[in-house]
Short mmCIF file of C-alpha atoms and ligand atoms in Angstrom, two decimals:
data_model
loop_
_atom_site.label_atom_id
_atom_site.label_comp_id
_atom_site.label_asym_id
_atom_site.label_seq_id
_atom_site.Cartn_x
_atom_site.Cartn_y
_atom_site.Cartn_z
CA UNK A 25 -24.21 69.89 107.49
CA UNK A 26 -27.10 70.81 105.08
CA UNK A 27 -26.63 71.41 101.12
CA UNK A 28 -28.55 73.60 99.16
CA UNK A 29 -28.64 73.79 95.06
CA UNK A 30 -27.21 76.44 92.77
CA UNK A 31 -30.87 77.01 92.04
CA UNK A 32 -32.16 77.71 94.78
CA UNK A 33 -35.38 75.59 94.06
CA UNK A 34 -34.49 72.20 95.21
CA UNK A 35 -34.83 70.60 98.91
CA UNK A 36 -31.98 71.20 101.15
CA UNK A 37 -30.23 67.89 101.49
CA UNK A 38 -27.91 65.82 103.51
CA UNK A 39 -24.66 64.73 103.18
CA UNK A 40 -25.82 61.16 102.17
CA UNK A 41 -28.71 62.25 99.72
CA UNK A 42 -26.89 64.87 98.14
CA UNK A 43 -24.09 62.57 97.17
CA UNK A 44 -26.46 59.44 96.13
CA UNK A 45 -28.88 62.09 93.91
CA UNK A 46 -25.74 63.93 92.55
CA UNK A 47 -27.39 66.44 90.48
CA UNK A 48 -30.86 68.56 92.54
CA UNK A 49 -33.86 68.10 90.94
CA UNK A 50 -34.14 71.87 89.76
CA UNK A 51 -31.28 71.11 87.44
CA UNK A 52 -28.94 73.02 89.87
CA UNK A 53 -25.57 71.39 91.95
CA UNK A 54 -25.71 70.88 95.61
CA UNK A 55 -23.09 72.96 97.88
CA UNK A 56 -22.46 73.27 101.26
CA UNK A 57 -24.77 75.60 103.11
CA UNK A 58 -21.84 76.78 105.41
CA UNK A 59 -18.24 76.14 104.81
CA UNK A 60 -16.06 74.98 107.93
CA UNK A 61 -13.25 76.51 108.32
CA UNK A 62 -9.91 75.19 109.92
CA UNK A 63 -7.52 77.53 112.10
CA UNK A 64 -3.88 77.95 111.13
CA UNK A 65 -3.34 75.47 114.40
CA UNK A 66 -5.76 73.05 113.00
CA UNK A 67 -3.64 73.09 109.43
CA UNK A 68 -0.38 73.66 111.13
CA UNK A 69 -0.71 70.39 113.21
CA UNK A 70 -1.44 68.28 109.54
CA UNK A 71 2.82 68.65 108.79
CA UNK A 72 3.92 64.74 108.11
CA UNK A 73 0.67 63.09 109.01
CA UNK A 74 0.16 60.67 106.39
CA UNK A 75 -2.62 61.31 103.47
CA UNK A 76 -5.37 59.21 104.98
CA UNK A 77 -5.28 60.76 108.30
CA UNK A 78 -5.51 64.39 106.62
CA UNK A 79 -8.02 63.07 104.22
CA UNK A 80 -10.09 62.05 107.33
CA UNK A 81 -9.53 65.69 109.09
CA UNK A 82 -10.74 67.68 106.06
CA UNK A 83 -13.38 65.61 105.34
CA UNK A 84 -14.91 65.09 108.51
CA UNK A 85 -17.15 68.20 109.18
CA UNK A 86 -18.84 67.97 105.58
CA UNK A 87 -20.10 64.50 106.29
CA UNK A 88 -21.31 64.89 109.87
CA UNK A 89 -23.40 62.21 110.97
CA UNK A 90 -23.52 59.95 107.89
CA UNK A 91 -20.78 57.84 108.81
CA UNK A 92 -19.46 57.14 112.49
CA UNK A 93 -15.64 58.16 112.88
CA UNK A 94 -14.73 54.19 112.65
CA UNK A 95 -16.67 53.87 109.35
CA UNK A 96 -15.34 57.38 107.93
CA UNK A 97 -11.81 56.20 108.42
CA UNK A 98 -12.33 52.74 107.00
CA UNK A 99 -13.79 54.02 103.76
CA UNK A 100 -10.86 56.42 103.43
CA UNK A 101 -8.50 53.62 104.32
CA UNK A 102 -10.00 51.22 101.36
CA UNK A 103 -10.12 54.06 99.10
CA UNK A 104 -6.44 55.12 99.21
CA UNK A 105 -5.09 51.41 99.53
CA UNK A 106 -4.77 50.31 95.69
CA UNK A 107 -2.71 53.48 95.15
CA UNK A 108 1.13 53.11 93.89
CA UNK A 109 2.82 55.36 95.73
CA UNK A 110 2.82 55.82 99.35
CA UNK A 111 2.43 59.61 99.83
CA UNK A 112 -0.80 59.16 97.41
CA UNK A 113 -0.15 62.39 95.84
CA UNK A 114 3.92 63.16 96.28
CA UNK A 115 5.49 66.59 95.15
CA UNK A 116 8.37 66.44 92.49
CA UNK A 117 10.24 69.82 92.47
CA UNK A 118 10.31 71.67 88.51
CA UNK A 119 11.97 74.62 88.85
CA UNK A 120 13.22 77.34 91.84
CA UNK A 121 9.56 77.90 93.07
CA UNK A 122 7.48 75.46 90.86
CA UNK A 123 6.24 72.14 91.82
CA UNK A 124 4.41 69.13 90.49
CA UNK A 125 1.78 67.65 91.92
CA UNK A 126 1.90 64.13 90.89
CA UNK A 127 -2.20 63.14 91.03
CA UNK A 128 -1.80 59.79 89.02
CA UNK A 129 -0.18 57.15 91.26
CA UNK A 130 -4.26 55.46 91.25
CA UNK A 131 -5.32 51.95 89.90
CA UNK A 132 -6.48 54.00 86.40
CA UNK A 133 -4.06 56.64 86.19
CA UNK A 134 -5.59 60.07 86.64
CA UNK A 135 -6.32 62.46 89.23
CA UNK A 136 -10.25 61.19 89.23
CA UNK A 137 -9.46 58.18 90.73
CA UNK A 138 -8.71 60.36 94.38
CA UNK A 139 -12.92 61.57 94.41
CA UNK A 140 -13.91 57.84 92.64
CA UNK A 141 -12.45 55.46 94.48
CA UNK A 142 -13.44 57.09 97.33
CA UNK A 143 -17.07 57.25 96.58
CA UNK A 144 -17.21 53.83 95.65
CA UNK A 145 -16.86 53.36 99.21
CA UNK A 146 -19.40 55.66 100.15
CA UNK A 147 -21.91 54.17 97.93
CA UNK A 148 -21.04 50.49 99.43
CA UNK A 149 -21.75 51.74 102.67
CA UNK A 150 -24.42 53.88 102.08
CA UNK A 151 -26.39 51.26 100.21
CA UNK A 152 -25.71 48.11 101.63
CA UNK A 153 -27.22 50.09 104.78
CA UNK A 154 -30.21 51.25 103.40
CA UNK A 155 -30.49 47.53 101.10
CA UNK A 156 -31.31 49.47 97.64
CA UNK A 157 -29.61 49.47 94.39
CA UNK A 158 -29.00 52.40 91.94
CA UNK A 159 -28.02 53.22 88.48
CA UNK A 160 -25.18 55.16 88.06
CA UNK A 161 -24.42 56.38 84.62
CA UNK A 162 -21.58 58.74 83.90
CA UNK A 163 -20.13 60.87 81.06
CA UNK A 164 -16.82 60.95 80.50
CA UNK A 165 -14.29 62.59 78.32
CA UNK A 166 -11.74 59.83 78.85
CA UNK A 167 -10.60 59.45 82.62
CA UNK A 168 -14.40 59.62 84.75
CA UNK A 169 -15.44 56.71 83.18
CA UNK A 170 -12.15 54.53 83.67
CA UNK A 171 -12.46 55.13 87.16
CA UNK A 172 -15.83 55.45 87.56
CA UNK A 173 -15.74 51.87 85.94
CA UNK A 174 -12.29 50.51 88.34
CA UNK A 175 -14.44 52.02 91.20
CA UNK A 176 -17.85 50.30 91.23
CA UNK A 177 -16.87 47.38 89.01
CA UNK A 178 -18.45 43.98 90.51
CA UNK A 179 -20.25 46.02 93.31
CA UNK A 180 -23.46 43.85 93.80
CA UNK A 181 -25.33 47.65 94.29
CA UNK A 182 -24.68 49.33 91.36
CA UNK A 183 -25.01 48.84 87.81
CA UNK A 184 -22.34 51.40 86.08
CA UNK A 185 -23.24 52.74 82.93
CA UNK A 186 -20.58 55.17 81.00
CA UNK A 187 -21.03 57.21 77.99
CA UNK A 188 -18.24 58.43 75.91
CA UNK A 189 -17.88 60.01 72.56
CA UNK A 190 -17.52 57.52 70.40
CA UNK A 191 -13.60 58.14 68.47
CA UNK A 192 -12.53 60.37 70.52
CA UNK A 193 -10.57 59.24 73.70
CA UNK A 194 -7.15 57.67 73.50
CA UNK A 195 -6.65 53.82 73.06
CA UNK A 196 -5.35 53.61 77.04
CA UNK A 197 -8.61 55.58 78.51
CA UNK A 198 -11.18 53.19 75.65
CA UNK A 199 -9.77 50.08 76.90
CA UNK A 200 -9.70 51.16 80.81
CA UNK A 201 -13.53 51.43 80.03
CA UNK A 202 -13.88 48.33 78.13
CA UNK A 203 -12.07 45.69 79.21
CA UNK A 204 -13.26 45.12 82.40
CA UNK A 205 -15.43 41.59 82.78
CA UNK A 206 -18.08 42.53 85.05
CA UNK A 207 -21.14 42.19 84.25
CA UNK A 208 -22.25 45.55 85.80
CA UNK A 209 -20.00 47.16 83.71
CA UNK A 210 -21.80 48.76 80.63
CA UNK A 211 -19.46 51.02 78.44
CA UNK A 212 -21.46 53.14 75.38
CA UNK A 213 -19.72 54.75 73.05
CA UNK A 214 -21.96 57.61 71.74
CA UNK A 215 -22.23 59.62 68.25
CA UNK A 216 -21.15 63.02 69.04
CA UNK A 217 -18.84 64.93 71.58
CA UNK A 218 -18.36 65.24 75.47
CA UNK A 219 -20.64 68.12 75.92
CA UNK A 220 -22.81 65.65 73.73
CA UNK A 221 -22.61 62.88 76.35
CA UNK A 222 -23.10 65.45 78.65
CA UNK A 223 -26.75 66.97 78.12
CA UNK A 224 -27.62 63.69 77.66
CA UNK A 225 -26.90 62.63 80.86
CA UNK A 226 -28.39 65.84 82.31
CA UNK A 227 -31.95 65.09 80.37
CA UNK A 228 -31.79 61.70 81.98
CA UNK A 229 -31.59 63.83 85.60
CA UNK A 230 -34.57 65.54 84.11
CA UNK A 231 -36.89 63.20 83.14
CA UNK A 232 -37.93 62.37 86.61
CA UNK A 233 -40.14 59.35 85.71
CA UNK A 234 -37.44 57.30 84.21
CA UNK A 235 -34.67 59.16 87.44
CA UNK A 236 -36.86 57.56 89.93
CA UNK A 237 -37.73 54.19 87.96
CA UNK A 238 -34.00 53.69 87.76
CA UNK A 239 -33.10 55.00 90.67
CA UNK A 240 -30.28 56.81 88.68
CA UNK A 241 -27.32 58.39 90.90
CA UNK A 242 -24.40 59.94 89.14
CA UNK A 243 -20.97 60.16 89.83
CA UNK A 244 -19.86 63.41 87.60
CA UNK A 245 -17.63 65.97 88.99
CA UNK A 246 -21.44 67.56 89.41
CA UNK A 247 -21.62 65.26 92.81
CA UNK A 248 -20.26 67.13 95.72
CA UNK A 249 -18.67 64.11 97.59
CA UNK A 250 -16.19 64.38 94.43
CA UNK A 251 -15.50 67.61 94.68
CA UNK A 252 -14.98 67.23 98.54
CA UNK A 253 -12.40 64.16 97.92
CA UNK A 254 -10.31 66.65 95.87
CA UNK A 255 -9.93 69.54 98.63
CA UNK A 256 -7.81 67.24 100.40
CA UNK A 257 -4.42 67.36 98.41
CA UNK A 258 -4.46 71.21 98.00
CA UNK A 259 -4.34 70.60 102.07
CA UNK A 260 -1.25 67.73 101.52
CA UNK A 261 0.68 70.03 99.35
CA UNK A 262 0.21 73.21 100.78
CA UNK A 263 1.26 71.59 104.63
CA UNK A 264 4.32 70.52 102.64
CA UNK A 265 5.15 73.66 101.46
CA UNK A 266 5.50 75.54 104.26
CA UNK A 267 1.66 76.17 105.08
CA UNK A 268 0.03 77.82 106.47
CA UNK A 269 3.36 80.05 107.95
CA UNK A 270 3.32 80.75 103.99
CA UNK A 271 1.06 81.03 101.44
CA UNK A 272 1.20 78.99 98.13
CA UNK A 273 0.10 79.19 94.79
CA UNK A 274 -1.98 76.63 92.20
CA UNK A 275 -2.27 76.02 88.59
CA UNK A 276 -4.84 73.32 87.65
CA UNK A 277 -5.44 72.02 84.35
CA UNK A 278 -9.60 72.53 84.22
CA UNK A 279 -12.36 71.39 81.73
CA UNK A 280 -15.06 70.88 84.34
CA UNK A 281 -14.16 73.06 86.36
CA UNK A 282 -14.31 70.38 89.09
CA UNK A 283 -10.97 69.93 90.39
CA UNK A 284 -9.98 74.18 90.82
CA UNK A 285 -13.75 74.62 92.27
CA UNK A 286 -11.97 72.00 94.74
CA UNK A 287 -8.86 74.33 95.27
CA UNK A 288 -11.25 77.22 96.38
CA UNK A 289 -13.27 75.21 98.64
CA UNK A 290 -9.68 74.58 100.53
CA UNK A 291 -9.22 78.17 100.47
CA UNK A 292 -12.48 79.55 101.90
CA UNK A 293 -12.00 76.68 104.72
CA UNK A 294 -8.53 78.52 105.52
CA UNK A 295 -5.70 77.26 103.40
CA UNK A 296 -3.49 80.53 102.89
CA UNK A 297 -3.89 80.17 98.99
CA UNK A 298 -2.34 83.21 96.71
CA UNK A 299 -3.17 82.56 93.16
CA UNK A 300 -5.54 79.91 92.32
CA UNK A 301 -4.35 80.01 88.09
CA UNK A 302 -7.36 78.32 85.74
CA UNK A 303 -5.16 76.81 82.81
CA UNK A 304 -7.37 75.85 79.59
CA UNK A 305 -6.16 74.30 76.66
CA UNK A 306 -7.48 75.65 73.41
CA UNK A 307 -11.19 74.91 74.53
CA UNK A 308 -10.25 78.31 76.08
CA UNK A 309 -14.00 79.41 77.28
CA UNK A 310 -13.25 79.50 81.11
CA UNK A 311 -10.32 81.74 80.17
CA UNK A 312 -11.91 83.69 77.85
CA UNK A 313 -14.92 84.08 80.33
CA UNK A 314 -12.11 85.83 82.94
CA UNK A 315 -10.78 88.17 79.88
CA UNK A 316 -13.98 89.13 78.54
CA UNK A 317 -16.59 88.82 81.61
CA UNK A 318 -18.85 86.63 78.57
CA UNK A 319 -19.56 83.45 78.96
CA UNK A 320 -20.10 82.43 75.29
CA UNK A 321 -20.23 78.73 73.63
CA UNK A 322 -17.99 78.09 70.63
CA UNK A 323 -17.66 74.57 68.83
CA UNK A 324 -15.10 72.29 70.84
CA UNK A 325 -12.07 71.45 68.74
CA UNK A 326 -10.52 68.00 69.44
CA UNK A 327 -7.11 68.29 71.26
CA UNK A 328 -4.38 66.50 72.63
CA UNK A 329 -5.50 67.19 75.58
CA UNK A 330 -8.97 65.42 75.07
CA UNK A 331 -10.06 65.44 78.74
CA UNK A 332 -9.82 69.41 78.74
CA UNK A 333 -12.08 69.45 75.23
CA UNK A 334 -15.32 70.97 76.96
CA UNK A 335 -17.80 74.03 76.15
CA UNK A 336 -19.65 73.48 79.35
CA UNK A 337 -18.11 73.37 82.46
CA UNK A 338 -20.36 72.24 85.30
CA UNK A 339 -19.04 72.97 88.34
CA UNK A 340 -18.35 76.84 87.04
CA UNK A 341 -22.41 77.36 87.90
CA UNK A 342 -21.27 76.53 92.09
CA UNK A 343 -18.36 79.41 92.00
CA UNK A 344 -21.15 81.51 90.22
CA UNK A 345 -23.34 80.56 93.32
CA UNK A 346 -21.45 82.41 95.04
CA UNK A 347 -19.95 85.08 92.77
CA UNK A 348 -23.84 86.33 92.78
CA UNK A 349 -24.06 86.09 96.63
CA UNK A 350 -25.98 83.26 96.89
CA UNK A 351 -28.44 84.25 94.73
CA UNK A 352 -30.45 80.95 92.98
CA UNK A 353 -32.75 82.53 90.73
CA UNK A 354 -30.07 84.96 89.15
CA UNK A 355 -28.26 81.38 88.25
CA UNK A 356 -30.82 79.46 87.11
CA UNK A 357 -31.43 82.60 84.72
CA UNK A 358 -28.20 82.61 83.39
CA UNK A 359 -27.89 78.38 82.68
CA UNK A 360 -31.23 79.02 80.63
CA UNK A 361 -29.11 81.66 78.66
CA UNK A 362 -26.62 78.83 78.27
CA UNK A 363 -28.91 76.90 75.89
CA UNK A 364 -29.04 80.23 73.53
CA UNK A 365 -24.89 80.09 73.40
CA UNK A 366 -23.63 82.10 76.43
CA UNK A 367 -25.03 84.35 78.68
CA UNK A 368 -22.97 87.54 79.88
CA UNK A 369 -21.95 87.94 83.70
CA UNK A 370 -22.49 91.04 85.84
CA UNK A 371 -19.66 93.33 86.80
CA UNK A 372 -19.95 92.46 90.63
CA UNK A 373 -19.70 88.83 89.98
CA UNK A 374 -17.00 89.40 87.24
CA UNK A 375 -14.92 90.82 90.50
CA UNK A 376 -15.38 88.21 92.51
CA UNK A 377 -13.83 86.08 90.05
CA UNK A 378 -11.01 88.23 89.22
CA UNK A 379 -10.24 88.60 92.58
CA UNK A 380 -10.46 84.65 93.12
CA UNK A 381 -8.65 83.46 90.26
CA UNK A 382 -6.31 84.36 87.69
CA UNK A 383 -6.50 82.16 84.33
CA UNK A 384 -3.94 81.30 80.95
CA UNK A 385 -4.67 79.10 78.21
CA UNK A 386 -2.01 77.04 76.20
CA UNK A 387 -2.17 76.21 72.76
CA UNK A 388 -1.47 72.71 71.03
CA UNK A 389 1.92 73.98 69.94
CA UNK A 390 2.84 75.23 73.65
CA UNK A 391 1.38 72.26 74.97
CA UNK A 392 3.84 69.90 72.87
CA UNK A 393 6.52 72.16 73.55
CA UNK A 394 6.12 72.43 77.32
CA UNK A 395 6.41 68.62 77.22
CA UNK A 396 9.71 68.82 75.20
CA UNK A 397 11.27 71.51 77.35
CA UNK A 398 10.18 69.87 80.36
CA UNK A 399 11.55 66.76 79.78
CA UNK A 400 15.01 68.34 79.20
CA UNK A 401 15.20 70.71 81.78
CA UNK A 402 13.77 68.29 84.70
CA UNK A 403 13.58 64.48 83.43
CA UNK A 404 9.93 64.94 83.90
CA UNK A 405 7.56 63.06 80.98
CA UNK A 406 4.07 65.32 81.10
CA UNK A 407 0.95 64.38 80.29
CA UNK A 408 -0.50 66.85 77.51
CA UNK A 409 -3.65 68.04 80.53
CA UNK A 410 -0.50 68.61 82.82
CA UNK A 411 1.87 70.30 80.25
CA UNK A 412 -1.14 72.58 79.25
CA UNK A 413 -1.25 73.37 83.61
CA UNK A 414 3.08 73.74 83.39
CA UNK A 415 2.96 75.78 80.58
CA UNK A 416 0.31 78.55 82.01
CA UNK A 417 1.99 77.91 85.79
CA UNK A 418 5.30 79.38 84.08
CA UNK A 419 3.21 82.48 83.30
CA UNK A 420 2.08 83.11 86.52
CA UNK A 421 5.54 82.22 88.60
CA UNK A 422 5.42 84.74 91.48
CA UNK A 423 6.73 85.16 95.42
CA UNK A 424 4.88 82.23 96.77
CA UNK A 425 5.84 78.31 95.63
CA UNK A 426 3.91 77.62 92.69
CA UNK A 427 2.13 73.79 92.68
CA UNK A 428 0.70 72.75 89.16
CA UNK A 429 -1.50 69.62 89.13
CA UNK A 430 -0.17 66.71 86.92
CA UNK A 431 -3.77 65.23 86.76
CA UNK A 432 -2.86 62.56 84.79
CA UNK A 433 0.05 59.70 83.83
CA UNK A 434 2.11 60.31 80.55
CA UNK A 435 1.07 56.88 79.34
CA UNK A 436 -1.92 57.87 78.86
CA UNK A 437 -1.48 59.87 76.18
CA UNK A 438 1.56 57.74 74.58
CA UNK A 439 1.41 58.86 71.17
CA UNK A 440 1.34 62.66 72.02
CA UNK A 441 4.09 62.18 74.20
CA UNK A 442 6.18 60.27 72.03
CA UNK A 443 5.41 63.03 69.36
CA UNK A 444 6.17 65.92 71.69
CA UNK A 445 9.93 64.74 73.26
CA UNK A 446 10.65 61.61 71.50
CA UNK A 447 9.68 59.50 74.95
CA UNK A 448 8.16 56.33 75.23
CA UNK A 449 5.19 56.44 78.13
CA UNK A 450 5.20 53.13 79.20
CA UNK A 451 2.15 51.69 81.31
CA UNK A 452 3.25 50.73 84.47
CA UNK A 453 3.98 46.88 84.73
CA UNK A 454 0.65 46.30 87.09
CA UNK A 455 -1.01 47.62 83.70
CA UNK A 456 0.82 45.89 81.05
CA UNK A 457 -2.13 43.11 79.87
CA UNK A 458 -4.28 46.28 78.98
CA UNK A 459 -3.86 45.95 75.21
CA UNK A 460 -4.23 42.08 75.18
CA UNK A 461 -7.49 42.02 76.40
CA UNK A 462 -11.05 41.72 74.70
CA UNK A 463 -13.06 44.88 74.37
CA UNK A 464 -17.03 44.88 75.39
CA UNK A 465 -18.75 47.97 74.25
CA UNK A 466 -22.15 49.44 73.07
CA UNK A 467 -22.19 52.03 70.21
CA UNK A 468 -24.97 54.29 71.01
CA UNK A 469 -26.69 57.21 69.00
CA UNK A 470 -26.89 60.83 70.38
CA UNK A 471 -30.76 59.70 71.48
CA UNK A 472 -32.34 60.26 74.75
CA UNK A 473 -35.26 57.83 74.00
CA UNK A 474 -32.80 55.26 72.94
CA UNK A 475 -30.03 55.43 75.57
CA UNK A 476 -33.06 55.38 78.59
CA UNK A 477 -34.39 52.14 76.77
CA UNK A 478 -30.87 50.84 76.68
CA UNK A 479 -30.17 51.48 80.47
CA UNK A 480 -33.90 49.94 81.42
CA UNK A 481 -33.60 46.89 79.63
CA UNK A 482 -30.09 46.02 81.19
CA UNK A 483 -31.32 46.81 84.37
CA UNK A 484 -34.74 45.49 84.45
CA UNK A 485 -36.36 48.98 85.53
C1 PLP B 24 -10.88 65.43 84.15
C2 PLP B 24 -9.51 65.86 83.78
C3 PLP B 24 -9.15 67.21 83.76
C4 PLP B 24 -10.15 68.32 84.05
O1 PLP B 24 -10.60 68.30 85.36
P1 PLP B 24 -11.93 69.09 85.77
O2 PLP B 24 -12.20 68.74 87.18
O3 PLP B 24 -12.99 68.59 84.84
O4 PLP B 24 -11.65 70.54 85.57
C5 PLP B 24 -7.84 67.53 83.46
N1 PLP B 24 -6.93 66.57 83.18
C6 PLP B 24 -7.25 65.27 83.19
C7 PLP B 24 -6.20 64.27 82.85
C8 PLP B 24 -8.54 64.86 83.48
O5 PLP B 24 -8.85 63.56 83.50
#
């Protein structure tokens, strides 16, 4: 299995490069050349196997030869073990046709911790074969860099470096980040916003001299073993559901676009998806883009759903791959655009995406009353990022089951919860010394030239 870049100006790559390098080094996102499918036989026959064995069935043709079947199914055993709940991602029933997908049973509470912990696995194999060490550094708006951080803490490979914007994740996500002794841990809170910590992390990617000196890798929904470890629970769910003998629906909460490009990755490989429903919260540019065929900046305005607060969404450039047939150098025209606010996309690729996904925003005051209702009607305590997914779901209710992602635990986000239906969000009792322990952090300016000095000094490079 080869993968190419979004750009179309970047060496082809395997499995193992592409997911060390994470982002190609003509600025573009590695995909899959081909995408396997699997037959209705092949799906129908993953009914009541547990998650690991169709984590390891989904998987498997994307990483040909990397790993041997033995190693493959170790890593995906170690990755899933820490989790709370034995189905890893169970199903909890909402309404007549509407279920929740319940993504936050991992050790930091979010849905990232499915595509992390795995590839902290991968990476320990990977290197510790080859003998080298890397740099990962990550931005985060909250939940990547907890789990980034839970995933490669103490890893005698890696030093883990995470930005986030400084003020503006919730106490629970900050202290995931900082609390942790290691000493290759590195939190830095930066000056500015996430699409802030962002393009700094992408100048990093392109200022090859100090990318090779480092030997940086990164570990942002823009790596494609990430995106890979999320296909699997559309697969879980859908099997559960009554797949692929019927087709299913899926609303998922998006800011990176990361976790839905996931959904229609299971789709082209086979799953019998209906509506694949992009829900924004009032960072509304992916829906907007969908209403108005414009794909045009505006400021980000902090919300309670902080992890959704995002002007650039990544992984939207790989569905535009394709929504342009393939076509590199039409994308890399249009991400140049990007730095001049927006760029505007072409009526054939505007049909391709209306044909591949439908899309809803909800607003802060539907987001807090989503939790509210919810927790009356069903017991349920949402998280805002999966109130914002319920809320848009209930627009879209149709024939087929409808399965909205809860990407992340209510406690979490304890005081907007509280606020919203009264609740308390509790941290789980494996969590409870969170708030007891010392906090390590760097406060860092919005500064290329500083943050690379930073990351060379604490890693001797
Ligand atoms: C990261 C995150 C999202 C957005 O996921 P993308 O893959 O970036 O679209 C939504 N909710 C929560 C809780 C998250 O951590």
């Amino acid at each position: 299995m080869r993968y190419i870049s979004t750009r179309g100006d970047a060496p082809d790559l395997g499995f193992e490069d592409a997911m060390l390098t994470g982002l190609a080094r003509d600025g573009g996102l590695y995909v899959p050349e081909t995408v396997p499918t699997m037959s209705a036989g092949d799906i129908a026959a993953l009914a009541g196997l547990p998650y690991e064995e169709v984590a390891f069935r989904v998987m498997r043709p994307f990483v040909s030869d990397t790993f041997t079947d033995e190693e493959f199914a170790d890593i995906i055993a170690k990755a899933y073990a820490g989790f709370n709940h034995d189905a890893r991602a169970p199903l909890v029933q909402l309404g007549a046709n509407h279920f929740l997908l319940e993504l936050f049973h991992g050790p930091t509470l979010a849905f990232k911790d499915f595509a992390m912990q795995l590839i902290g696995q991968l990476f320990q194999v990977a290197l510790s074969r080859r003998g080298e060490k890397v740099t990962i550094v990550g931005a985060t708006s909250g939940d990547t860099g907890s789990a980034a951080i839970e995933a490669f803490k103490g890893l005698d490979a890696v030093d883990v470096f995470i930005l986030f914007p400084h003020g503006r994740v919730s106490d629970v996500q900050r202290r995931q980040m900082t609390t942790p002794t290691e000493a290759n841990v590195h939190a830095l809170a930066m000056d500015g916003d996430f699409d802030d910590c962002q393009a700094r992390l992408k100048d990093m990617f392109n200022d090859f001299e100090f990318r090779d000196a480092v030997k940086l890798a990164g570990v942002n929904s823009i790596n494609w073993a990430r995106v890979l470890a999320q296909v699997v629970y559309y697969f879980t769910s859908a099997v559960a559901l009554g797949a692929p003998h019927r087709k299913v629906s899926f609303t998922v909460p998006t800011g990176n676009f990361g976790d839905i490009f996931a959904g229609y990755i299971a789709k082209k490989m086979g799953l019998p998806i209906d509506q694949l429903v992009i829900a924004t919260n009032q960072n509304d540019i992916l829906h907007r883009t969908m209403e108005t065929g414009a794909y045009t900046k505006a400021g980000v305005t902090p919300s309670i759903s902080p992890s959704m607060d995002i002007q650039v969404s990544s992984n939207f450039e790989r569905v535009l791959f394709d929504a342009y047939g393939r076509d590199g150098k039409v994308v890399a025209d249009q991400m140049a655009d990007l730095s001049n606010g927006g760029f505007k996309i072409s009526q054939g690729a505007m049909e391709f995406l209306r044909e591949t996904f439908d899309s809803g925003r909800a607003s802060e005051d539907e987001t807090m009353a989503q939790i509210k209702t919810s927790f009356a009607r069903t017991g349920e305590v949402l998280c805002p990022h999966s109130a914002v997914g319920v809320k848009v779901a209930e627009d879209h209710l149709g024939d087929s089951p409808m399965i909205t992602l809860a990407t992340a635990h209510p406690a979490k986000f304890p005081a907007a919860v509280k606020d919203a239906c009264g609740q308390d969000a509790p941290l789980p009792p494996r969590m409870s010394g969170l708030f007891d322990r010392d906090e390590r952090m760097t406060r860092v300016a919005n500064d290329l030239g500083a943050l690379e000095a930073l990351i060379r000094e604490r890693t001797g490079r």
